[in-house]
mmCIF file of C-alpha atoms and ligand atoms in Angstrom:
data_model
loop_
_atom_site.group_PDB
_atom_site.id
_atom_site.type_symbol
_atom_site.label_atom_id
_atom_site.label_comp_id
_atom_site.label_asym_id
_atom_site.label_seq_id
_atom_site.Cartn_x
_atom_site.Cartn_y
_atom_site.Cartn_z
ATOM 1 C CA UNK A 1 17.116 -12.393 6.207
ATOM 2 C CA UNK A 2 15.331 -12.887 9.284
ATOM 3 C CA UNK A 3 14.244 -16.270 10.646
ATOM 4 C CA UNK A 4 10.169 -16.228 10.599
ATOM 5 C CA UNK A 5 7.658 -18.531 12.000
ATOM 6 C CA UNK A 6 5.060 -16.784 10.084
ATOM 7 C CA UNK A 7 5.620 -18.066 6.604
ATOM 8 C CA UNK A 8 2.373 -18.554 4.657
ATOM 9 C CA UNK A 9 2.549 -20.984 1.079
ATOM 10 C CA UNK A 10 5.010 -20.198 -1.916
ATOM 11 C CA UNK A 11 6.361 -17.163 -1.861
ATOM 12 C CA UNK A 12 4.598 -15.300 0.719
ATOM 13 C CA UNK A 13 6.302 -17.127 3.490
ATOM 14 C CA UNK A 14 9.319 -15.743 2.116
ATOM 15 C CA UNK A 15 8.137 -11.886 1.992
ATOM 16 C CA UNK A 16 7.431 -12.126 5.934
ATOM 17 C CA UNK A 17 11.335 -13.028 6.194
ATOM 18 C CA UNK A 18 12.611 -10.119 4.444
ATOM 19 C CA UNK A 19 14.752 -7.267 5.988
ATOM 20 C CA UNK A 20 16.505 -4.955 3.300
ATOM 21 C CA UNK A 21 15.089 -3.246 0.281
ATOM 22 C CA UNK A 22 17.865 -5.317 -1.944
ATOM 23 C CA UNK A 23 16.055 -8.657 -0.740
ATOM 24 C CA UNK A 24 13.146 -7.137 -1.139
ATOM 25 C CA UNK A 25 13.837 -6.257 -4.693
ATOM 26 C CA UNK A 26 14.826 -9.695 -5.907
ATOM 27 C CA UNK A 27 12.323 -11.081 -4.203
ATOM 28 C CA UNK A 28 9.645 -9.370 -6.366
ATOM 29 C CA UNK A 29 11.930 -9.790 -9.530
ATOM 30 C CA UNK A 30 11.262 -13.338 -8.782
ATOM 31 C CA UNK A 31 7.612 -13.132 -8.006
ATOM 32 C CA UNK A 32 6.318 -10.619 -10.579
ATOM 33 C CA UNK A 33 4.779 -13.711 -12.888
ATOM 34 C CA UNK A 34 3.221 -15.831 -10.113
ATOM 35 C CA UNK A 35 2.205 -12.791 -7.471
ATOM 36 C CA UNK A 36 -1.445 -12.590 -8.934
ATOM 37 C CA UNK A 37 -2.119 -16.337 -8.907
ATOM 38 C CA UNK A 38 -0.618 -16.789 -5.284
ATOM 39 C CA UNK A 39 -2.292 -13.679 -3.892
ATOM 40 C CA UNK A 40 -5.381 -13.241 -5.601
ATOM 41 C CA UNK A 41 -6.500 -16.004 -7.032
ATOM 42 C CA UNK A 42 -5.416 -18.982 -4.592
ATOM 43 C CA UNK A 43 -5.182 -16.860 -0.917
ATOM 44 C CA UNK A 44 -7.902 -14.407 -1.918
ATOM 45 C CA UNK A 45 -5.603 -11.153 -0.925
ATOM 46 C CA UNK A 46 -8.823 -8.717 0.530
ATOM 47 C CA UNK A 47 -6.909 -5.792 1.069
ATOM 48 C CA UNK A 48 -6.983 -4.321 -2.124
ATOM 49 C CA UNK A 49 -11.062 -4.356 -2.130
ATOM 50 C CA UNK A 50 -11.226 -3.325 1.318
ATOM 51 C CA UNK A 51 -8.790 -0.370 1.192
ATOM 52 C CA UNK A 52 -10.639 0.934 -2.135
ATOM 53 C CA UNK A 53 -14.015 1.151 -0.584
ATOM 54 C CA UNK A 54 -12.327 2.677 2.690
ATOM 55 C CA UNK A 55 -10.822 5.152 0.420
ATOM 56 C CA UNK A 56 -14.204 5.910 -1.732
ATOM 57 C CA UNK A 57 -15.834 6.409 1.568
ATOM 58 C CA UNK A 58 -13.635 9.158 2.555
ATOM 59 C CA UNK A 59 -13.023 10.894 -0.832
ATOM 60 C CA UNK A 60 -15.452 13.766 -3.145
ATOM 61 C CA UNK A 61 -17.675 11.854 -5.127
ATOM 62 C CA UNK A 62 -19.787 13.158 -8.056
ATOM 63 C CA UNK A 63 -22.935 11.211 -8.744
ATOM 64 C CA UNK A 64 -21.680 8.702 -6.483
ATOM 65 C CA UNK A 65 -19.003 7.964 -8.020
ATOM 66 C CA UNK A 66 -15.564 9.095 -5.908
ATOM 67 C CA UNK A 67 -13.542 11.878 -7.550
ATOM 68 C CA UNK A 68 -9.686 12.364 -7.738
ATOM 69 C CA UNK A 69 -6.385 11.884 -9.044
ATOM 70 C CA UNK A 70 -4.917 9.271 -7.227
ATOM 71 C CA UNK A 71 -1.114 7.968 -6.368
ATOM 72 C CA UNK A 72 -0.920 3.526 -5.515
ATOM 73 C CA UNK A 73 2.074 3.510 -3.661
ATOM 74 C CA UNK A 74 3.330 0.323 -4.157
ATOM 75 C CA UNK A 75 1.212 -0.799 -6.656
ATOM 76 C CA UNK A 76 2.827 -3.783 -7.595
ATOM 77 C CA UNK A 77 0.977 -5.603 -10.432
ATOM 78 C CA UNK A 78 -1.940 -3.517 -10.115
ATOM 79 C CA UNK A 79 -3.660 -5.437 -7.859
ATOM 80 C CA UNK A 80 -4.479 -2.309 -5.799
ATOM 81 C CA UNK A 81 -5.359 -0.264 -8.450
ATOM 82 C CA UNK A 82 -7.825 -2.432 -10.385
ATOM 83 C CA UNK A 83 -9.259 -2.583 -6.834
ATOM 84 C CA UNK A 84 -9.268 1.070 -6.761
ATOM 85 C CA UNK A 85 -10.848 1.178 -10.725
ATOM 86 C CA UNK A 86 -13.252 -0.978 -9.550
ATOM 87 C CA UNK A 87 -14.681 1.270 -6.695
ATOM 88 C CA UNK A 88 -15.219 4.372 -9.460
ATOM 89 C CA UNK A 89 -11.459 5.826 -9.263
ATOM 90 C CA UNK A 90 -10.835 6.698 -13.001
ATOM 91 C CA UNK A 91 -7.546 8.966 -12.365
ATOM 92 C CA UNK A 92 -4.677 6.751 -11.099
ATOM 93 C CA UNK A 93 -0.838 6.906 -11.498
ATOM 94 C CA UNK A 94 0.954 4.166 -9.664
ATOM 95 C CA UNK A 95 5.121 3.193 -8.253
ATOM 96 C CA UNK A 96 6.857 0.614 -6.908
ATOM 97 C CA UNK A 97 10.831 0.416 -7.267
ATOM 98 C CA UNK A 98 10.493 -3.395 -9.142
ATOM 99 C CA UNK A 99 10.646 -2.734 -12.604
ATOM 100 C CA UNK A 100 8.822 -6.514 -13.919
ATOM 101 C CA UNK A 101 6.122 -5.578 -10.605
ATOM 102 C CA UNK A 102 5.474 -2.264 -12.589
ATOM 103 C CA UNK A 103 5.866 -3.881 -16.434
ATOM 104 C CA UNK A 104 2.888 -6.516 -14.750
ATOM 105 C CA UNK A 105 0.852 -3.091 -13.634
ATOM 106 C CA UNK A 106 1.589 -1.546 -17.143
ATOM 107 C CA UNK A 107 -0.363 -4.391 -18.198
ATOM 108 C CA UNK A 108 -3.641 -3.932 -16.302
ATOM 109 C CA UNK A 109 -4.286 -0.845 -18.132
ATOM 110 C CA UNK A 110 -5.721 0.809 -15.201
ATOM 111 C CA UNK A 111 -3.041 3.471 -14.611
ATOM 112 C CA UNK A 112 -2.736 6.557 -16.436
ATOM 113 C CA UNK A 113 1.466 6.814 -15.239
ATOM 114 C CA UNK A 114 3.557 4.118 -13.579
ATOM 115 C CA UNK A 115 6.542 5.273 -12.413
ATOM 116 C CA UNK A 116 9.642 3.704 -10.489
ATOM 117 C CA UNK A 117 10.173 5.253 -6.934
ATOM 118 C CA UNK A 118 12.131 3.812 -3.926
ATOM 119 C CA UNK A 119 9.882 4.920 -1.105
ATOM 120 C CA UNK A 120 12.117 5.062 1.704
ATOM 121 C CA UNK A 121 14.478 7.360 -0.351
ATOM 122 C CA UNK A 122 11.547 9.703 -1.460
ATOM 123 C CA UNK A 123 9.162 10.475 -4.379
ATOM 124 C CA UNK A 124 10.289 12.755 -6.759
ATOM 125 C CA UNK A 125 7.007 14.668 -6.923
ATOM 126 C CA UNK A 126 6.088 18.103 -5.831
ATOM 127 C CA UNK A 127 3.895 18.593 -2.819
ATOM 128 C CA UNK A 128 0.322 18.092 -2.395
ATOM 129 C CA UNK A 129 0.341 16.886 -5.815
ATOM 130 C CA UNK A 130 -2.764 13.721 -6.102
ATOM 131 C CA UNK A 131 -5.997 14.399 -4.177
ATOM 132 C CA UNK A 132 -5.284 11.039 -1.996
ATOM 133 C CA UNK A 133 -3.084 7.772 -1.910
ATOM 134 C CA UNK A 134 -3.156 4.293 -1.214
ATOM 135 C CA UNK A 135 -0.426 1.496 -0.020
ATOM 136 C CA UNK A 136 -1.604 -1.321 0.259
ATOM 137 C CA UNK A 137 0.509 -4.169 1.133
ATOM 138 C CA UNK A 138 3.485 -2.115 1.385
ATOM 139 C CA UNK A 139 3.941 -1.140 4.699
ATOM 140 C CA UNK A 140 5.850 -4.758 5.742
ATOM 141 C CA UNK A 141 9.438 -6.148 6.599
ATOM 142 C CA UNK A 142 12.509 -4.719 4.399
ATOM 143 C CA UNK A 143 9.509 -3.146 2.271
ATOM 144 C CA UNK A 144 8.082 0.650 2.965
ATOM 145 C CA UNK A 145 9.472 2.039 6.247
ATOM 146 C CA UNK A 146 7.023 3.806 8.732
ATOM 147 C CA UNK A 147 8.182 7.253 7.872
ATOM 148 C CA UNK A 148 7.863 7.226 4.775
ATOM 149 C CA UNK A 149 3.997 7.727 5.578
ATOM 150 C CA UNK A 150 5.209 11.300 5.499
ATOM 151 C CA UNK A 151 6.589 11.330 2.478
ATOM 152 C CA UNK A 152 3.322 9.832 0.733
ATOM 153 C CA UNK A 153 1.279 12.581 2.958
ATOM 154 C CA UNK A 154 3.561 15.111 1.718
ATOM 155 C CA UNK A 155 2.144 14.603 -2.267
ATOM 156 C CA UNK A 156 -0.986 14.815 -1.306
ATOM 157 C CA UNK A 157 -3.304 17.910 -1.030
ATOM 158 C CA UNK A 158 -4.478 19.439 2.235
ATOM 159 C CA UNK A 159 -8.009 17.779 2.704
ATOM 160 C CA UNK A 160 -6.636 14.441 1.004
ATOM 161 C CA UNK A 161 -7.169 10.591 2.267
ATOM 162 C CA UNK A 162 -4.108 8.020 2.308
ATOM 163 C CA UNK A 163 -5.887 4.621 2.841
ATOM 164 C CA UNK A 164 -3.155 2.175 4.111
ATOM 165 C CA UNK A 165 -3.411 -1.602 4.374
ATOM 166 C CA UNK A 166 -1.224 -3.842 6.425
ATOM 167 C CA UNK A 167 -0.689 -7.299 7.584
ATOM 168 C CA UNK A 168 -1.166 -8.290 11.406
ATOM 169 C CA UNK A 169 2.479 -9.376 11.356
ATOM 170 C CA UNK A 170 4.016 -5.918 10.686
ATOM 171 C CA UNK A 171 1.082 -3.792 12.878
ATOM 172 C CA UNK A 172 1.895 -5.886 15.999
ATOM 173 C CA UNK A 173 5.392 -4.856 15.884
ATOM 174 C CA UNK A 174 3.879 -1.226 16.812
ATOM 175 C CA UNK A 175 6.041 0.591 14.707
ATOM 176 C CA UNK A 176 3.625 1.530 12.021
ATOM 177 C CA UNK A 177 1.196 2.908 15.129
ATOM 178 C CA UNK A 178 3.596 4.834 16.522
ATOM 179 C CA UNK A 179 3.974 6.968 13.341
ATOM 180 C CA UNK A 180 0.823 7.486 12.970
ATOM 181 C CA UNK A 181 0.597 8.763 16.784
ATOM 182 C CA UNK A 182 3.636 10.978 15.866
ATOM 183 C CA UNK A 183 1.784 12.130 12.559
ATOM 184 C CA UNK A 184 -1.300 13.220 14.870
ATOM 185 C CA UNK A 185 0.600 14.573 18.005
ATOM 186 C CA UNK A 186 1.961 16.968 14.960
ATOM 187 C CA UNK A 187 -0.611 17.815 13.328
ATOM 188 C CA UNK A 188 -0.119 16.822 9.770
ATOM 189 C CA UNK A 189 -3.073 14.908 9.182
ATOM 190 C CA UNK A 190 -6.082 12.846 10.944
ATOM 191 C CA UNK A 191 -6.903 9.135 11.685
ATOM 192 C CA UNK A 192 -10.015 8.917 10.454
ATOM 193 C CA UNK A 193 -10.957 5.217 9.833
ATOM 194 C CA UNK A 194 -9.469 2.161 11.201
ATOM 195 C CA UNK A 195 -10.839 -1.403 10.702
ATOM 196 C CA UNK A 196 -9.492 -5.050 11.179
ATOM 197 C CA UNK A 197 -10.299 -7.809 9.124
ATOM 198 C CA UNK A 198 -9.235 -10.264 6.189
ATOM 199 C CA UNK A 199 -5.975 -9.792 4.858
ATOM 200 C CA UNK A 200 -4.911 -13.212 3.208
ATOM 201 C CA UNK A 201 -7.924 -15.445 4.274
ATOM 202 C CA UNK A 202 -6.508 -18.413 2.549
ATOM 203 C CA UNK A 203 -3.891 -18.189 4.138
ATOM 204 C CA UNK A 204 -5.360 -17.103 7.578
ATOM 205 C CA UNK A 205 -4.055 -14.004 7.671
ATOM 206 C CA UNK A 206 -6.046 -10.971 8.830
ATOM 207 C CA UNK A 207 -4.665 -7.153 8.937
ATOM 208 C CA UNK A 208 -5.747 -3.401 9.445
ATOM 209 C CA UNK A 209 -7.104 -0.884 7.074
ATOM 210 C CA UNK A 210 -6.465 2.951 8.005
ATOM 211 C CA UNK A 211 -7.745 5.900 6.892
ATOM 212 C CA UNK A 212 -5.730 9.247 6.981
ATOM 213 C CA UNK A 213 -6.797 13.020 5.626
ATOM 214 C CA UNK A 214 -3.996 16.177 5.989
ATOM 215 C CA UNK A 215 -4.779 18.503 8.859
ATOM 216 C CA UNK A 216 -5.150 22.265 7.497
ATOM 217 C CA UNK A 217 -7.548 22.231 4.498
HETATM 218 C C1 SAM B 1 2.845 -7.074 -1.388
HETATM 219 S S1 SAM B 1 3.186 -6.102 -2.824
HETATM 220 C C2 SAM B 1 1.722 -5.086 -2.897
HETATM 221 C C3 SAM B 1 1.432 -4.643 -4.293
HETATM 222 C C4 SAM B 1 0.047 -4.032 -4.489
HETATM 223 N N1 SAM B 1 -0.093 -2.780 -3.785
HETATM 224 C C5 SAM B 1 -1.012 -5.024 -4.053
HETATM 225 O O1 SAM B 1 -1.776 -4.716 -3.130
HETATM 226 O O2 SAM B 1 -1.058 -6.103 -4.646
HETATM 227 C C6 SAM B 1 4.385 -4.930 -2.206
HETATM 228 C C7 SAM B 1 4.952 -3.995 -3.273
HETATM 229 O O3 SAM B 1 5.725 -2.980 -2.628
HETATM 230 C C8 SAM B 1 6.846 -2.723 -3.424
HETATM 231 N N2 SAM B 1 7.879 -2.122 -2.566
HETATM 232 C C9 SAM B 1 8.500 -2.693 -1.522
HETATM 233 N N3 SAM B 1 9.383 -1.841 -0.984
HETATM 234 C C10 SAM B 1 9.313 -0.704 -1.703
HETATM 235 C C11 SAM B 1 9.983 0.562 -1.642
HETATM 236 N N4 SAM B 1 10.914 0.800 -0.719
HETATM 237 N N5 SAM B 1 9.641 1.525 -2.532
HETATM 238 C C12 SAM B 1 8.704 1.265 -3.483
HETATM 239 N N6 SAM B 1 8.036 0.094 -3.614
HETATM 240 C C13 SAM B 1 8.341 -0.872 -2.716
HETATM 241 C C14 SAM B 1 7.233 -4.080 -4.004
HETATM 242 O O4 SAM B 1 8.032 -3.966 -5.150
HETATM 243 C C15 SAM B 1 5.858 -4.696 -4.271
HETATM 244 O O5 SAM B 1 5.422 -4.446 -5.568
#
C-alpha cells in the first residue's frame, strides 16, 4: 500500500493509499456498511449530483426529462445512481466487482440490473450497448485504471455521453488526462464538458467532472 499524505477521516484516508484491486476489494468489503454515512452524509460527497446534471445536460431528453438506458460504472452503494434517478434517469443498470458494495446498491432500488464486473479486466457486454455511462468515484488509486475508459466507451452507442468524476489527487497525477488526449488524438469520442469543483467538501477535497460523447454517430 502506498504511503499517502492525503488521507481524509475514517476510511477515506485509507482509499487514497490503495494500489492493487485485491486491497481495493477488501477495503470496500470493509466499508460497504459505513460508506454512505462517511461520504454522504458527514463529508457531503458532490460528485454524484454534479456528474448527474453534467450527464442530463448532454443526453436526449423528452419533456425535459433526459432519456436513456444507462450503465454506473462503479456504482458502489448507489450513491451515483440515486444521483442519476434524481436528475430524471429512469433506465439504469449498475457494477462494481464488491459484492456487499453491490448487495448495498441492490438496496436503493434504483437499478433495474446490478451486476459484478472487474473493470480493468473488461465488461462482459456487447458493444454500444447503454445510450451513456457514468463513473463516478472510480477512476482513483488501485481502483479503475485509465484505459479502461475504453472499455466503458466501447458499451456505449455512437452519439453516447460517459460523465466521469474524479478526485484532485488522482487527476494531478496526469494519467487520467493523458487517456483522454489519446482517446481524442484517435478519434473515438469527444471532450465535451469539463468542470472543477467540490468533490468531498467536508473533507476539503475538490475534483473534476468530464464529459465524453463517441465520435462517428
Ligand atoms: C468511491 S466508490 C464510488 C461508488 C459510487 N460510484 C459513488 O459515487 O458513490 C468506488 C467504487 O469502485 C469500485 N471499484 C473499484 N475498482 C473497481 C474495478 N476494478 N472494477 C469495478 N469496480 C471497481 C469499488 O468497489 C467501489 O464500489
Amino acid at each position: 500500500m502506498r504511503d499517502t499524505n492525503e488521507s481524509g477521516p475514517g476510511l477515506l484516508g485509507h482509499s487514497y493509499a490503495l494500489e492493487t484491486g485485491i486491497e481495493t476489494l477488501a477495503h470496500y468489503e470493509a466499508w460497504a456498511d459505513t460508506y454512505d454515512e462517511e461520504i454522504s452524509e458527514e463529508l457531503g460527497y458532490a460528485q454524484p449530483v454534479r456528474c448527474a446534471a453534467a450527464l442530463s445536460a448532454v443526453v436526449n431528453t423528452q419533456h425535459g426529462t433526459p432519456t436513456g438506458h444507462v450503465l454506473d460504472v462503479g456504482c458502489g452503494t448507489g450513491l451515483s445512481g440515486l444521483a442519476l434517478e434524481q436528475a430524471g434517469f429512469t433506465n439504469l443498470d449498475g457494477c462494481d466487482f464488491s459484492a456487499p458494495m453491490l448487495d448495498r446498491a441492490a438496496a436503493t432500488g434504483v437499478y433495474q440490473q446490478l451486476f459484478a464486473a472487474d473493470l480493468n479486466e473488461g465488461l462482459d457486454v456487447p458493444d454500444e450497448t447503454y445510450d451513456a455511462a457514468a463513473a463516478v468515484g472510480v477512476f482513483s488509486f488501485g481502483h479503475i485504471q485509465p484505459s479502461a475508459l475504453r472499455e466503458i466507451l466501447r458499451v456505449v452507442r455512437l452519439g453516447g455521453a460517459v460523465v466521469i468524476g474524479l478526485n484532485d489527487h488522482y487527476w494531478d497525477l496526469g494519467t487520467f488526462q493523458s487517456e483522454v488526449d489519446a482517446i481524442e488524438t484517435d478519434g473515438v469520442a469527444n471532450l465535451v464538458f469539463q468542470e472543477h469543483g467540490d468533490h468531498l467538501p467536508g473533507a476539503d477535497i475538490q475534483g473534476w467532472v468530464v464529459v465524453l460523447v463517441r465520435a462517428g454517430d
